[in-house]
Amino acid sequence: MTCLRVLHGFIAGVLILFTVSAFAGGPLVVCYQLPTKYAGAGSVSLNYDQGILGSRTKAQADALVTEAVSMWTNVATSTVVLARGADLPVDIAASNYATFLYDFSDGLNPVIYDSDGSIIDSIFGVGAKNSVLGFAGSAWNNNGSQCQYVEGRAVINGYISVNDTTMKVVLAHEVGHLIGLDHTQLDNSQGLVTSYPSNYPLMYPIAYRSYATLHEDDTAAVSALYPDATLGSVYGQLTGSFVQVNGTPIRGANIWAKEVNTNKVFSVVSDYLIQNTGYFKLLLPPGSYTLHAEVIQTDFTAGSSIGPYSETSSGFSFQPPLYNNGVPIAPIVLGGSSPSQFVITAGCVASATFKLDGTGSVGGNCGVDNVPPSVPVGLSATPVGATQINLSWTASTDNVGVTGYKVYRGGTLVGSPTTTSYTDTGLTASTSYSYTLAACDVASNCSAQSNPVSATTIPVASSNVALASVGAVASASSTYSSAYPVAAVNNNQRTGVIWGNGGGWNDATANTQPDWVQINFNGTQTIDRVVVYTLQDNYANPIEPTDTLTFTTYGVTGFTVQGWDGSAWVTLATVSGNNLVKRTVSFAAVTTDRIRVNVTSALASYSRITEIEAWGN
């Protein structure tokens, strides 16, 4: 059982596990020298209770849990995802909790709202509800060569009245256990602030953190357990062994690194994978570091244990050479009185030999900048004219620094800006262009190219040259009556309002096609688009047609658009199977003085058109 203890009025949270072992300073459970975790990327679908949580409504409790788990799922360098699945089928109480809490094959990961603390009392004893805020854990399978979590569960105590920040911090601590993380020992001995608001890690065994966020050590720990593909662009690695002067491995020491400029700290326990080598591994963001070792505090045992060797007071963490007759050794720093500094760059791997007397060294490839910046994201392309597209993006990151970007249009380098924007000019109107982007650093390392984005330059200003108001004249193959005049097709009224009284054109030959409408322009025009509007189903109360408005009763289903080339009609576009009230056809620009729309098929016997537009430059 692993727990979060009470300090300074914070309320404890208890984690129930399904063995007595707890391996910390990294993964919670180690099996066959491998960390135990959920399969794949680490996805867990949580099932929320139906009830209330003390004075909080179900909605308030749901929101609180979601915010707590999001601290972990929002870590960009980790793949772990705690999503919300279907709610539990009933309100869980002391009378029925065992059905859901102890079934590890029902496909559920329950989050139970113990509104009055009765479940807590039932499990931990009468009165436990006064001090236990909640508990969480996951069950795992052991296949003989690997252990893997299968289902988790959490119980939240609503009997205790605490503010939302306190509740979220403790809940997030327990969720950290649920996904496979254990405690860390980073506190004021490494220089962390103890006064309110305190910046102790969220996974510290005592509820000391005052921020509803993760500490950098928490973020590195979950990233190490569930690494995202971007991990190498954010972290470097320090691996090594902590040993006695004669090379004998030291198991169960707290190993930590401190960035000398920011004072950020990161920790793990020596031999945390139980290999009997003193092995340790730290994920570190770029910077300059010192390396340290110290003992685990003697009160961090059992439910508050840190590392695989502090479960009991007789564990290796509390034995020689770390403790001698119960007296802890003094903290150790690599380099002794002149602490050694080593550089970490993103994506690099440093290796350390660290001895009990402070001697040793750090090697590896971290002293040379061979790491490219992160791949640019957020690339957007905005057309601002017929010949110009503006690009912008989110700044990339680099272990040393980004010095500039390379902009590619259609795979060809067109610019090398030093800021996060670029103006591409000299383009062609009404043309689509595709862009990608790479980031580069001072060492000429360049990232892979970003995902492509496309934009189309703005067309040269066009207008509807088919309008009667600009001198165009409409005629037709036939007209049903004066109530359906062909002049209605170019009067700039597209809805067909007052159909049967001048709202649009209807041919005179039932069930006989083709029928045509011709529009003679006021002189020669260059056009590249014709829009044909047909009768809406609800013609008595029509609306302004949109590009997606459909018909089923009266509309034109097939037609061709033709242009006069001076001696004959030339087909510019053909449409069949149409069901759109507004049908736009585009074609290569042509120069003509007239067009025809030939209706080849229509519903309800007749050809019906409310407007024809011809757009040209």
Coordinates of C-alpha atoms in Angstrom, one line a residue:
M1 CA 0.0 0.0 0.0
T2 CA 1.4 3.4 -1.1
C3 CA 0.0 6.5 0.5
L4 CA 0.2 10.3 0.5
R5 CA 0.6 11.4 4.2
V6 CA -0.8 14.4 6.0
L7 CA 1.2 17.5 6.5
H8 CA 0.3 21.1 7.3
G9 CA -3.5 20.4 7.0
F10 CA -3.3 18.6 3.7
I11 CA -5.4 15.4 3.6
A12 CA -3.8 12.0 2.9
G13 CA -4.6 10.0 -0.2
V14 CA -3.9 6.3 -0.1
L15 CA -3.0 4.1 -3.0
I16 CA -4.1 0.4 -2.8
L17 CA -1.9 -1.9 -4.8
F18 CA -2.3 -5.6 -5.3
T19 CA 1.1 -6.7 -3.9
V20 CA 3.1 -5.3 -1.1
S21 CA 6.0 -4.2 -3.3
A22 CA 6.3 -0.6 -4.5
F23 CA 9.3 0.5 -6.6
A24 CA 9.7 4.3 -6.8
G25 CA 11.8 7.2 -7.9
G26 CA 10.5 6.2 -11.4
P27 CA 8.2 3.3 -12.1
L28 CA 6.0 2.1 -9.3
V29 CA 6.3 -1.6 -10.1
V30 CA 9.3 -3.3 -11.7
C31 CA 8.9 -6.9 -13.1
Y32 CA 11.7 -8.8 -14.8
Q33 CA 13.8 -5.7 -14.6
L34 CA 11.2 -3.8 -16.7
P35 CA 8.8 -1.1 -15.5
T36 CA 5.2 -2.1 -15.4
K37 CA 2.8 0.0 -17.3
Y38 CA -0.4 0.0 -19.4
A39 CA -0.2 -1.5 -22.9
G40 CA 0.8 0.5 -25.9
A41 CA 0.7 4.3 -25.5
G42 CA -0.9 4.0 -22.0
S43 CA -4.6 4.6 -22.6
V44 CA -7.0 4.2 -19.8
S45 CA -10.7 4.9 -20.1
L46 CA -12.1 6.0 -16.7
N47 CA -15.7 5.4 -15.8
Y48 CA -17.2 8.0 -13.4
D49 CA -19.6 7.3 -10.7
Q50 CA -23.3 8.3 -11.0
G51 CA -23.5 9.9 -7.5
I52 CA -22.5 13.1 -5.8
L53 CA -19.2 13.8 -3.9
G54 CA -20.1 15.3 -0.5
S55 CA -21.2 18.8 -1.0
R56 CA -20.2 18.7 -4.7
T57 CA -22.7 17.8 -7.4
K58 CA -21.9 15.1 -9.9
A59 CA -21.0 17.7 -12.5
Q60 CA -18.6 19.4 -10.1
A61 CA -17.0 16.1 -9.1
D62 CA -16.7 15.0 -12.7
A63 CA -15.0 18.3 -13.6
L64 CA -12.6 18.0 -10.7
V65 CA -11.5 14.5 -11.6
T66 CA -11.1 15.5 -15.3
E67 CA -8.9 18.5 -14.4
A68 CA -6.8 16.3 -12.1
V69 CA -6.1 13.6 -14.7
S70 CA -5.5 16.2 -17.4
M71 CA -2.3 17.2 -15.6
W72 CA -0.8 13.9 -16.8
T73 CA -2.5 13.7 -20.2
N74 CA -1.4 17.2 -21.1
V75 CA 2.3 16.3 -21.0
A76 CA 3.4 16.7 -24.6
T77 CA 6.4 14.3 -24.3
S78 CA 4.2 11.5 -22.9
T79 CA 1.7 9.3 -24.7
V80 CA -0.4 8.5 -21.6
V81 CA -4.1 9.3 -22.1
L82 CA -6.7 9.0 -19.4
A83 CA -10.0 9.5 -21.2
R84 CA -13.5 9.6 -19.9
G85 CA -15.5 6.6 -20.9
A86 CA -19.2 5.7 -20.1
D87 CA -20.3 6.5 -16.6
L88 CA -20.7 3.6 -14.2
P89 CA -24.2 2.1 -14.4
V90 CA -25.2 2.9 -10.8
D91 CA -24.4 5.2 -7.9
I92 CA -21.7 3.4 -5.9
A93 CA -22.1 3.1 -2.2
A94 CA -20.9 1.0 0.7
S95 CA -23.5 -1.6 -0.1
N96 CA -22.3 -2.3 -3.7
Y97 CA -18.7 -1.0 -4.1
A98 CA -17.0 -4.4 -4.0
T99 CA -18.8 -5.4 -7.2
F100 CA -16.9 -2.7 -9.1
L101 CA -13.7 -2.2 -7.0
Y102 CA -12.5 -5.8 -7.0
D103 CA -13.5 -7.0 -10.5
F104 CA -10.5 -6.7 -12.7
S105 CA -11.9 -8.3 -15.8
D106 CA -15.1 -6.2 -16.4
G107 CA -13.5 -3.7 -18.7
L108 CA -14.2 -0.9 -16.3
N109 CA -11.8 1.5 -14.6
P110 CA -14.2 3.0 -12.0
V111 CA -13.8 6.4 -10.3
I112 CA -16.0 6.0 -7.3
Y113 CA -17.5 9.0 -5.4
D114 CA -17.6 8.0 -1.7
S115 CA -19.9 10.8 -0.8
D116 CA -20.1 10.1 2.9
G117 CA -16.8 8.3 3.5
S118 CA -18.5 5.0 4.2
I119 CA -16.5 3.1 1.6
I120 CA -13.2 4.4 3.0
D121 CA -14.3 3.3 6.5
S122 CA -15.3 -0.1 5.3
I123 CA -11.9 -0.7 3.7
F124 CA -9.6 1.0 6.1
G125 CA -11.5 0.9 9.4
V126 CA -14.0 3.1 11.1
G127 CA -12.8 6.7 11.3
A128 CA -10.5 6.4 8.2
K129 CA -12.8 8.7 6.4
N130 CA -11.5 11.6 8.6
S131 CA -8.0 11.3 7.2
V132 CA -8.0 9.5 3.9
L133 CA -9.0 11.6 0.9
G134 CA -8.9 8.8 -1.5
F135 CA -7.0 5.9 -3.0
A136 CA -6.2 4.5 -6.4
G137 CA -4.3 1.7 -8.0
S138 CA -4.1 -0.7 -10.9
A139 CA -4.0 -4.5 -11.1
W140 CA -1.6 -6.2 -13.4
N141 CA -1.0 -9.5 -15.2
N142 CA 2.3 -11.4 -15.1
N143 CA 2.9 -13.5 -18.2
G144 CA 6.2 -15.0 -16.9
S145 CA 8.4 -12.5 -18.7
Q146 CA 6.6 -9.2 -18.3
C147 CA 4.0 -7.5 -16.1
Q148 CA 1.3 -5.2 -17.5
Y149 CA -1.4 -3.2 -15.9
V150 CA -4.9 -4.3 -17.0
E151 CA -7.4 -2.2 -15.0
G152 CA -7.4 0.6 -12.5
R153 CA -9.7 2.1 -10.0
A154 CA -10.0 5.1 -7.7
V155 CA -12.1 6.0 -4.7
I156 CA -12.6 9.7 -3.8
N157 CA -13.7 10.7 -0.3
G158 CA -16.4 13.4 -0.2
Y159 CA -16.7 13.4 3.6
I160 CA -13.7 15.7 4.1
S161 CA -14.2 19.3 3.1
V162 CA -11.1 20.6 1.2
N163 CA -10.7 23.3 -1.5
D164 CA -10.5 22.3 -5.1
T165 CA -6.8 22.9 -5.5
T166 CA -5.9 20.6 -2.6
M167 CA -8.3 18.0 -3.9
K168 CA -6.8 18.2 -7.4
V169 CA -3.2 17.9 -6.2
V170 CA -3.9 14.8 -4.2
L171 CA -6.1 13.2 -6.8
A172 CA -3.4 13.8 -9.4
H173 CA -0.8 12.2 -7.1
E174 CA -3.0 9.1 -6.8
V175 CA -3.6 9.1 -10.6
G176 CA 0.2 9.1 -11.0
H177 CA 0.3 5.9 -9.0
L178 CA -2.6 4.5 -11.1
I179 CA -0.6 4.9 -14.3
G180 CA 2.5 3.4 -12.8
L181 CA 4.6 6.2 -11.1
D182 CA 5.9 6.1 -7.5
H183 CA 7.3 8.7 -5.1
T184 CA 10.2 11.0 -5.5
Q185 CA 12.4 12.5 -2.8
L186 CA 13.0 16.1 -3.9
D187 CA 12.5 18.7 -1.2
N188 CA 14.2 21.6 0.5
S189 CA 17.4 19.6 0.8
Q190 CA 17.8 20.2 -3.0
G191 CA 16.7 23.9 -2.6
L192 CA 13.0 23.6 -3.3
V193 CA 10.8 26.3 -1.7
T194 CA 9.0 25.1 1.4
S195 CA 6.9 28.2 2.1
Y196 CA 3.5 28.6 0.6
P197 CA 3.1 28.2 -2.3
S198 CA 5.4 25.2 -2.2
N199 CA 7.0 23.8 -5.3
Y200 CA 7.6 20.2 -4.1
P201 CA 7.0 17.6 -6.7
L202 CA 3.4 16.3 -6.9
M203 CA 4.8 12.7 -6.4
Y204 CA 6.5 13.6 -3.1
P205 CA 5.2 11.2 -0.4
I206 CA 3.7 14.1 1.6
A207 CA 1.0 16.5 0.3
Y208 CA 3.2 19.5 0.1
R209 CA 2.6 20.9 -3.4
S210 CA 0.6 24.2 -3.6
Y211 CA 0.2 24.3 -7.4
A212 CA -2.4 22.4 -9.4
T213 CA 0.3 21.5 -12.0
L214 CA 3.1 19.0 -12.4
H215 CA 6.7 19.7 -11.2
E216 CA 9.4 19.2 -13.8
D217 CA 10.4 15.9 -12.1
D218 CA 6.8 14.6 -12.5
T219 CA 6.8 15.5 -16.1
A220 CA 10.1 13.8 -16.8
A221 CA 8.9 10.7 -14.9
V222 CA 5.7 10.2 -16.9
S223 CA 7.7 10.9 -20.1
A224 CA 10.2 8.2 -19.2
L225 CA 7.5 5.7 -18.5
Y226 CA 5.3 6.5 -21.6
P227 CA 7.6 8.2 -24.0
D228 CA 6.2 10.2 -26.9
A229 CA 8.0 10.3 -30.3
T230 CA 9.0 14.0 -29.5
L231 CA 10.9 13.0 -26.4
G232 CA 14.3 13.4 -28.1
S233 CA 13.5 17.0 -29.1
V234 CA 12.9 18.0 -25.4
Y235 CA 15.1 15.7 -23.3
G236 CA 18.6 14.3 -23.2
Q237 CA 19.5 11.2 -21.2
L238 CA 22.0 10.6 -18.4
T239 CA 22.6 7.0 -17.6
G240 CA 25.1 5.5 -15.2
S241 CA 25.9 3.5 -12.1
F242 CA 26.3 4.5 -8.5
V243 CA 29.0 2.3 -6.9
Q244 CA 31.4 2.1 -4.0
V245 CA 35.0 3.0 -4.6
N246 CA 35.8 -0.7 -5.2
G247 CA 33.0 -0.9 -7.8
T248 CA 30.4 -2.7 -5.7
P249 CA 26.9 -1.5 -6.7
I250 CA 25.0 0.7 -4.3
R251 CA 21.3 0.0 -4.3
G252 CA 18.6 2.3 -3.0
A253 CA 20.3 5.8 -3.0
N254 CA 18.5 8.9 -4.1
I255 CA 20.2 10.2 -7.3
W256 CA 19.4 13.6 -8.5
A257 CA 20.6 16.2 -11.0
K258 CA 20.4 20.0 -10.7
E259 CA 20.4 22.5 -13.6
V260 CA 22.8 25.2 -12.5
N261 CA 21.1 28.1 -14.1
T262 CA 17.4 27.4 -13.4
N263 CA 17.9 25.2 -10.3
K264 CA 15.5 22.7 -11.7
V265 CA 15.9 19.2 -10.2
F266 CA 15.3 15.7 -11.4
S267 CA 15.7 12.4 -9.5
V268 CA 15.7 8.6 -9.6
V269 CA 16.8 5.8 -7.3
S270 CA 20.0 3.8 -7.9
D271 CA 19.3 0.3 -9.1
Y272 CA 15.6 1.1 -9.5
L273 CA 15.3 -1.7 -12.1
I274 CA 16.6 -4.2 -9.6
Q275 CA 19.6 -5.3 -11.7
N276 CA 22.1 -5.2 -8.8
T277 CA 24.3 -2.9 -10.8
G278 CA 23.5 0.5 -9.2
Y279 CA 22.0 1.6 -12.5
F280 CA 20.2 4.9 -12.9
K281 CA 18.7 6.9 -15.7
L282 CA 17.5 10.5 -15.8
L283 CA 15.7 12.4 -18.5
L284 CA 17.0 16.0 -18.5
P285 CA 16.1 19.0 -20.6
P286 CA 19.0 20.9 -22.2
G287 CA 21.3 22.6 -19.8
S288 CA 24.3 22.4 -17.5
Y289 CA 24.0 20.0 -14.5
T290 CA 25.7 18.8 -11.4
L291 CA 25.1 15.2 -10.2
H292 CA 24.2 14.3 -6.6
A293 CA 23.5 11.3 -4.3
E294 CA 21.9 11.1 -0.9
V295 CA 20.2 8.6 1.4
I296 CA 16.4 8.0 1.4
Q297 CA 14.9 9.4 4.6
T298 CA 14.1 6.7 7.2
D299 CA 10.5 7.7 7.5
F300 CA 9.8 7.1 3.8
T301 CA 9.0 3.4 4.2
A302 CA 6.0 1.2 3.5
G303 CA 3.2 3.3 2.0
S304 CA 5.6 6.2 1.6
S305 CA 8.5 4.2 0.2
I306 CA 10.9 5.7 -2.4
G307 CA 12.6 3.1 -4.5
P308 CA 12.6 -0.7 -4.4
Y309 CA 14.8 -0.9 -1.4
S310 CA 12.9 1.3 1.2
E311 CA 9.8 -0.8 1.7
T312 CA 10.9 -1.7 5.2
S313 CA 13.4 -0.3 7.7
S314 CA 15.7 -3.3 6.9
G315 CA 15.8 -2.5 3.2
F316 CA 19.1 -1.8 1.4
S317 CA 18.3 1.9 1.3
F318 CA 18.9 2.0 5.1
Q319 CA 21.9 -0.3 5.3
P320 CA 25.6 0.3 4.8
P321 CA 27.2 2.0 3.0
L322 CA 24.3 4.5 3.0
Y323 CA 23.5 4.2 6.7
N324 CA 26.1 3.1 9.3
N325 CA 24.6 2.1 12.7
G326 CA 21.6 4.2 11.7
V327 CA 23.6 7.3 10.8
P328 CA 23.2 8.5 7.2
I329 CA 26.2 9.4 5.1
A330 CA 26.5 13.0 4.0
P331 CA 25.2 14.0 0.6
I332 CA 27.6 13.4 -2.2
V333 CA 28.3 15.5 -5.4
L334 CA 30.2 14.3 -8.4
G335 CA 33.5 16.1 -8.3
G336 CA 33.5 16.6 -4.6
S337 CA 34.5 20.1 -3.4
S338 CA 34.7 21.2 -7.0
P339 CA 31.5 19.9 -8.4
S340 CA 31.7 18.6 -12.0
Q341 CA 29.4 20.2 -14.5
F342 CA 28.2 18.4 -17.6
V343 CA 26.1 19.5 -20.6
I344 CA 22.9 17.9 -21.7
T345 CA 21.5 18.6 -25.2
A346 CA 18.1 17.4 -26.6
G347 CA 18.4 13.9 -28.0
C348 CA 21.8 13.2 -26.6
V349 CA 22.9 10.4 -24.3
A350 CA 25.5 11.0 -21.5
S351 CA 26.9 8.2 -19.4
A352 CA 28.2 8.6 -15.8
T353 CA 30.4 6.7 -13.4
F354 CA 29.5 8.0 -9.9
K355 CA 31.4 6.7 -6.9
L356 CA 30.6 7.0 -3.2
D357 CA 33.6 9.3 -2.6
G358 CA 32.4 11.7 -5.3
T359 CA 34.9 10.7 -7.9
G360 CA 33.8 9.6 -11.4
S361 CA 33.1 11.2 -14.8
V362 CA 30.5 11.9 -17.4
G363 CA 31.0 11.1 -21.0
G364 CA 28.9 10.6 -24.1
N365 CA 27.8 12.8 -27.1
C366 CA 26.2 15.7 -25.2
G367 CA 29.1 18.1 -25.6
V368 CA 28.5 18.5 -29.3
D369 CA 25.3 20.1 -30.8
N370 CA 24.2 17.5 -33.2
V371 CA 20.5 17.8 -32.4
P372 CA 18.2 19.6 -34.8
P373 CA 15.4 21.9 -33.7
S374 CA 11.9 20.6 -33.2
V375 CA 9.8 20.3 -36.4
P376 CA 7.8 23.5 -36.9
V377 CA 4.1 23.3 -36.1
G378 CA 1.2 25.6 -36.5
L379 CA 2.1 26.6 -40.1
S380 CA -0.7 28.6 -41.7
A381 CA -0.9 30.1 -45.1
T382 CA -3.2 33.1 -45.8
P383 CA -3.8 34.6 -49.3
V384 CA -3.8 38.4 -49.1
G385 CA -4.0 39.2 -52.8
A386 CA -3.8 37.8 -56.3
T387 CA 0.0 37.5 -56.1
Q388 CA 0.8 37.1 -52.4
I389 CA 0.4 34.5 -49.6
N390 CA 1.5 35.2 -46.0
L391 CA 2.9 32.4 -43.9
S392 CA 3.1 32.2 -40.1
W393 CA 4.0 29.4 -37.6
T394 CA 4.8 28.6 -34.0
A395 CA 8.5 29.0 -33.0
S396 CA 10.5 25.8 -32.9
T397 CA 12.7 24.9 -29.9
D398 CA 16.3 23.8 -29.8
N399 CA 18.8 22.7 -27.3
V400 CA 21.0 25.7 -28.1
G401 CA 18.8 28.0 -30.1
V402 CA 16.9 28.3 -33.4
T403 CA 18.6 30.7 -35.8
G404 CA 16.2 30.6 -38.7
Y405 CA 13.8 28.7 -40.9
K406 CA 13.7 27.4 -44.5
V407 CA 10.4 27.9 -46.4
Y408 CA 9.6 25.5 -49.3
R409 CA 7.0 26.0 -51.9
G410 CA 6.1 22.8 -53.7
G411 CA 9.4 21.3 -52.5
T412 CA 11.5 24.2 -53.7
L413 CA 13.3 26.5 -51.2
V414 CA 11.9 30.0 -51.6
G415 CA 13.0 31.8 -48.4
S416 CA 15.1 31.7 -45.2
P417 CA 13.4 34.0 -42.7
T418 CA 14.8 34.4 -39.1
T419 CA 11.3 35.1 -37.6
T420 CA 8.2 33.1 -37.5
S421 CA 6.6 34.6 -40.6
Y422 CA 7.2 34.9 -44.3
T423 CA 5.6 36.8 -47.2
D424 CA 5.6 34.9 -50.5
T425 CA 5.1 37.2 -53.5
G426 CA 5.1 37.1 -57.3
L427 CA 2.5 34.4 -57.4
T428 CA -0.3 33.8 -60.0
A429 CA -3.9 34.7 -59.3
S430 CA -6.4 31.9 -58.6
T431 CA -3.6 29.3 -58.1
S432 CA -3.1 26.9 -55.3
Y433 CA 0.4 26.7 -53.6
S434 CA 1.7 24.1 -51.1
Y435 CA 4.2 25.0 -48.4
T436 CA 6.4 23.2 -45.9
L437 CA 8.9 24.5 -43.3
A438 CA 12.1 23.4 -41.6
A439 CA 13.8 25.0 -38.5
C440 CA 17.6 25.3 -38.3
D441 CA 20.1 26.1 -35.5
V442 CA 23.5 27.7 -35.3
A443 CA 25.3 24.4 -35.9
S444 CA 23.3 24.1 -39.2
N445 CA 21.2 21.3 -37.9
C446 CA 17.8 21.5 -39.6
S447 CA 14.6 19.7 -38.6
A448 CA 12.5 17.6 -40.8
Q449 CA 10.0 19.6 -42.8
S450 CA 6.6 20.4 -41.3
N451 CA 3.3 19.1 -42.4
P452 CA 2.3 20.8 -45.7
V453 CA -0.4 23.5 -45.9
S454 CA -2.0 24.9 -49.0
A455 CA -3.5 28.2 -50.0
T456 CA -5.0 29.6 -53.2
T457 CA -4.3 33.2 -54.3
I458 CA -7.2 35.5 -54.6
P459 CA -8.7 35.7 -58.1
V460 CA -8.5 38.9 -60.0
A461 CA -11.7 40.8 -59.3
S462 CA -14.7 39.2 -61.2
S463 CA -18.3 40.2 -61.8
N464 CA -21.5 38.7 -63.1
V465 CA -21.7 39.7 -66.7
A466 CA -25.1 38.0 -67.3
L467 CA -27.1 40.6 -65.4
A468 CA -29.7 42.6 -67.3
S469 CA -28.5 45.6 -65.3
V470 CA -25.2 45.5 -67.2
G471 CA -26.9 45.1 -70.6
A472 CA -27.2 41.3 -71.0
V473 CA -30.4 40.0 -72.7
A474 CA -32.0 36.6 -72.0
S475 CA -34.0 34.5 -74.4
A476 CA -35.4 30.9 -74.4
S477 CA -36.3 28.0 -76.6
S478 CA -39.9 28.3 -75.2
T479 CA -41.8 29.9 -72.4
Y480 CA -44.8 28.5 -70.6
S481 CA -46.6 31.8 -70.2
S482 CA -45.9 35.4 -69.3
A483 CA -46.1 34.4 -65.7
Y484 CA -42.7 32.6 -66.2
P485 CA -40.7 35.1 -68.2
V486 CA -37.2 34.3 -69.3
A487 CA -36.2 37.9 -68.3
A488 CA -36.4 36.6 -64.7
V489 CA -33.2 34.5 -65.1
N490 CA -30.9 37.5 -65.1
N491 CA -32.6 40.0 -62.8
N492 CA -30.3 39.3 -59.8
Q493 CA -33.2 37.5 -57.9
R494 CA -32.0 33.9 -57.2
T495 CA -34.6 32.6 -54.8
G496 CA -37.5 32.3 -57.2
V497 CA -39.8 34.3 -55.0
I498 CA -43.3 34.8 -56.3
W499 CA -42.9 31.8 -58.5
G500 CA -45.7 31.8 -61.1
N501 CA -45.8 35.6 -61.1
G502 CA -42.4 36.6 -62.6
G503 CA -40.2 34.6 -60.2
G504 CA -38.4 32.5 -62.8
W505 CA -38.5 30.8 -66.2
N506 CA -40.6 27.7 -67.0
D507 CA -40.4 26.1 -70.5
A508 CA -43.5 25.3 -72.6
T509 CA -42.8 21.7 -73.6
A510 CA -43.7 19.2 -70.9
N511 CA -41.6 16.1 -70.7
T512 CA -39.5 17.2 -73.7
Q513 CA -35.9 18.2 -73.4
P514 CA -33.5 19.8 -74.2
D515 CA -34.8 23.2 -73.4
W516 CA -32.4 26.1 -73.5
V517 CA -31.9 29.6 -72.1
Q518 CA -29.5 31.9 -73.8
I519 CA -27.9 35.1 -72.5
N520 CA -26.3 37.6 -74.8
F521 CA -23.7 39.7 -73.1
N522 CA -23.3 43.4 -73.6
G523 CA -20.2 42.8 -75.8
T524 CA -17.4 40.2 -75.6
Q525 CA -16.6 38.9 -72.1
T526 CA -14.0 36.5 -70.6
I527 CA -15.7 34.1 -68.2
D528 CA -14.6 31.0 -66.2
R529 CA -17.7 30.2 -64.1
V530 CA -21.4 29.8 -64.6
V531 CA -23.9 29.4 -61.8
V532 CA -27.4 27.9 -62.5
Y533 CA -30.2 28.3 -59.9
T534 CA -33.2 26.0 -60.1
L535 CA -36.5 25.9 -58.3
Q536 CA -36.5 25.1 -54.6
D537 CA -38.9 22.5 -53.1
N538 CA -40.4 25.1 -50.8
Y539 CA -40.9 27.7 -53.6
A540 CA -43.7 29.4 -51.7
N541 CA -41.3 30.5 -48.9
P542 CA -37.8 30.3 -50.6
I543 CA -34.5 31.1 -49.0
E544 CA -31.3 32.5 -50.5
P545 CA -29.7 29.4 -52.0
T546 CA -26.5 28.1 -50.5
D547 CA -23.9 25.9 -52.0
T548 CA -25.4 22.9 -50.2
L549 CA -29.2 23.5 -50.5
T550 CA -30.8 20.5 -52.3
F551 CA -34.1 19.8 -54.0
T552 CA -36.2 16.6 -54.5
T553 CA -39.3 17.9 -56.4
Y554 CA -38.9 20.5 -59.2
G555 CA -35.3 21.1 -60.0
V556 CA -33.1 20.8 -63.1
T557 CA -31.1 17.5 -62.8
G558 CA -29.0 17.7 -65.9
F559 CA -27.6 20.5 -68.2
T560 CA -24.8 21.6 -70.3
V561 CA -23.2 25.1 -70.5
Q562 CA -22.1 26.3 -74.0
G563 CA -20.3 29.3 -75.3
W564 CA -20.5 30.8 -78.8
D565 CA -17.1 30.8 -80.5
G566 CA -18.2 33.0 -83.4
S567 CA -19.4 30.1 -85.7
A568 CA -20.7 27.4 -83.4
W569 CA -21.7 26.5 -79.8
V570 CA -18.9 24.9 -77.8
T571 CA -19.6 22.8 -74.7
L572 CA -17.9 24.3 -71.6
A573 CA -19.3 22.0 -68.9
T574 CA -21.7 19.1 -68.5
V575 CA -23.7 18.3 -65.4
S576 CA -25.8 15.2 -64.6
G577 CA -27.4 13.8 -61.5
N578 CA -27.7 17.3 -60.0
N579 CA -29.7 17.8 -56.8
L580 CA -28.3 21.3 -55.9
V581 CA -30.5 24.3 -56.1
K582 CA -27.4 26.4 -56.7
R583 CA -25.0 24.5 -59.1
T584 CA -21.7 26.2 -59.9
V585 CA -19.6 25.0 -62.9
S586 CA -16.1 26.2 -63.5
F587 CA -14.0 25.8 -66.6
A588 CA -10.9 27.2 -68.3
A589 CA -11.5 30.9 -69.1
V590 CA -13.1 31.5 -72.5
T591 CA -13.9 34.7 -74.4
T592 CA -17.4 34.9 -75.9
D593 CA -20.4 37.2 -76.3
R594 CA -23.1 34.7 -75.3
I595 CA -23.8 31.5 -73.4
R596 CA -26.5 28.8 -73.4
V597 CA -27.7 26.6 -70.7
N598 CA -29.2 23.5 -72.3
V599 CA -31.5 21.6 -69.8
T600 CA -31.2 17.8 -70.6
S601 CA -33.2 16.5 -67.6
A602 CA -35.5 17.9 -64.9
L603 CA -38.1 16.8 -62.3
A604 CA -41.9 17.2 -62.6
S605 CA -42.1 17.5 -66.4
Y606 CA -40.7 21.0 -67.0
S607 CA -37.4 22.9 -67.0
R608 CA -37.4 25.5 -64.3
I609 CA -34.6 28.1 -63.8
T610 CA -34.7 31.1 -61.4
E611 CA -31.3 32.7 -62.2
I612 CA -28.2 32.3 -64.4
E613 CA -24.9 34.0 -63.5
A614 CA -21.8 34.2 -65.7
W615 CA -18.7 35.4 -63.9
G616 CA -15.7 36.9 -65.6
N617 CA -12.7 39.1 -65.0

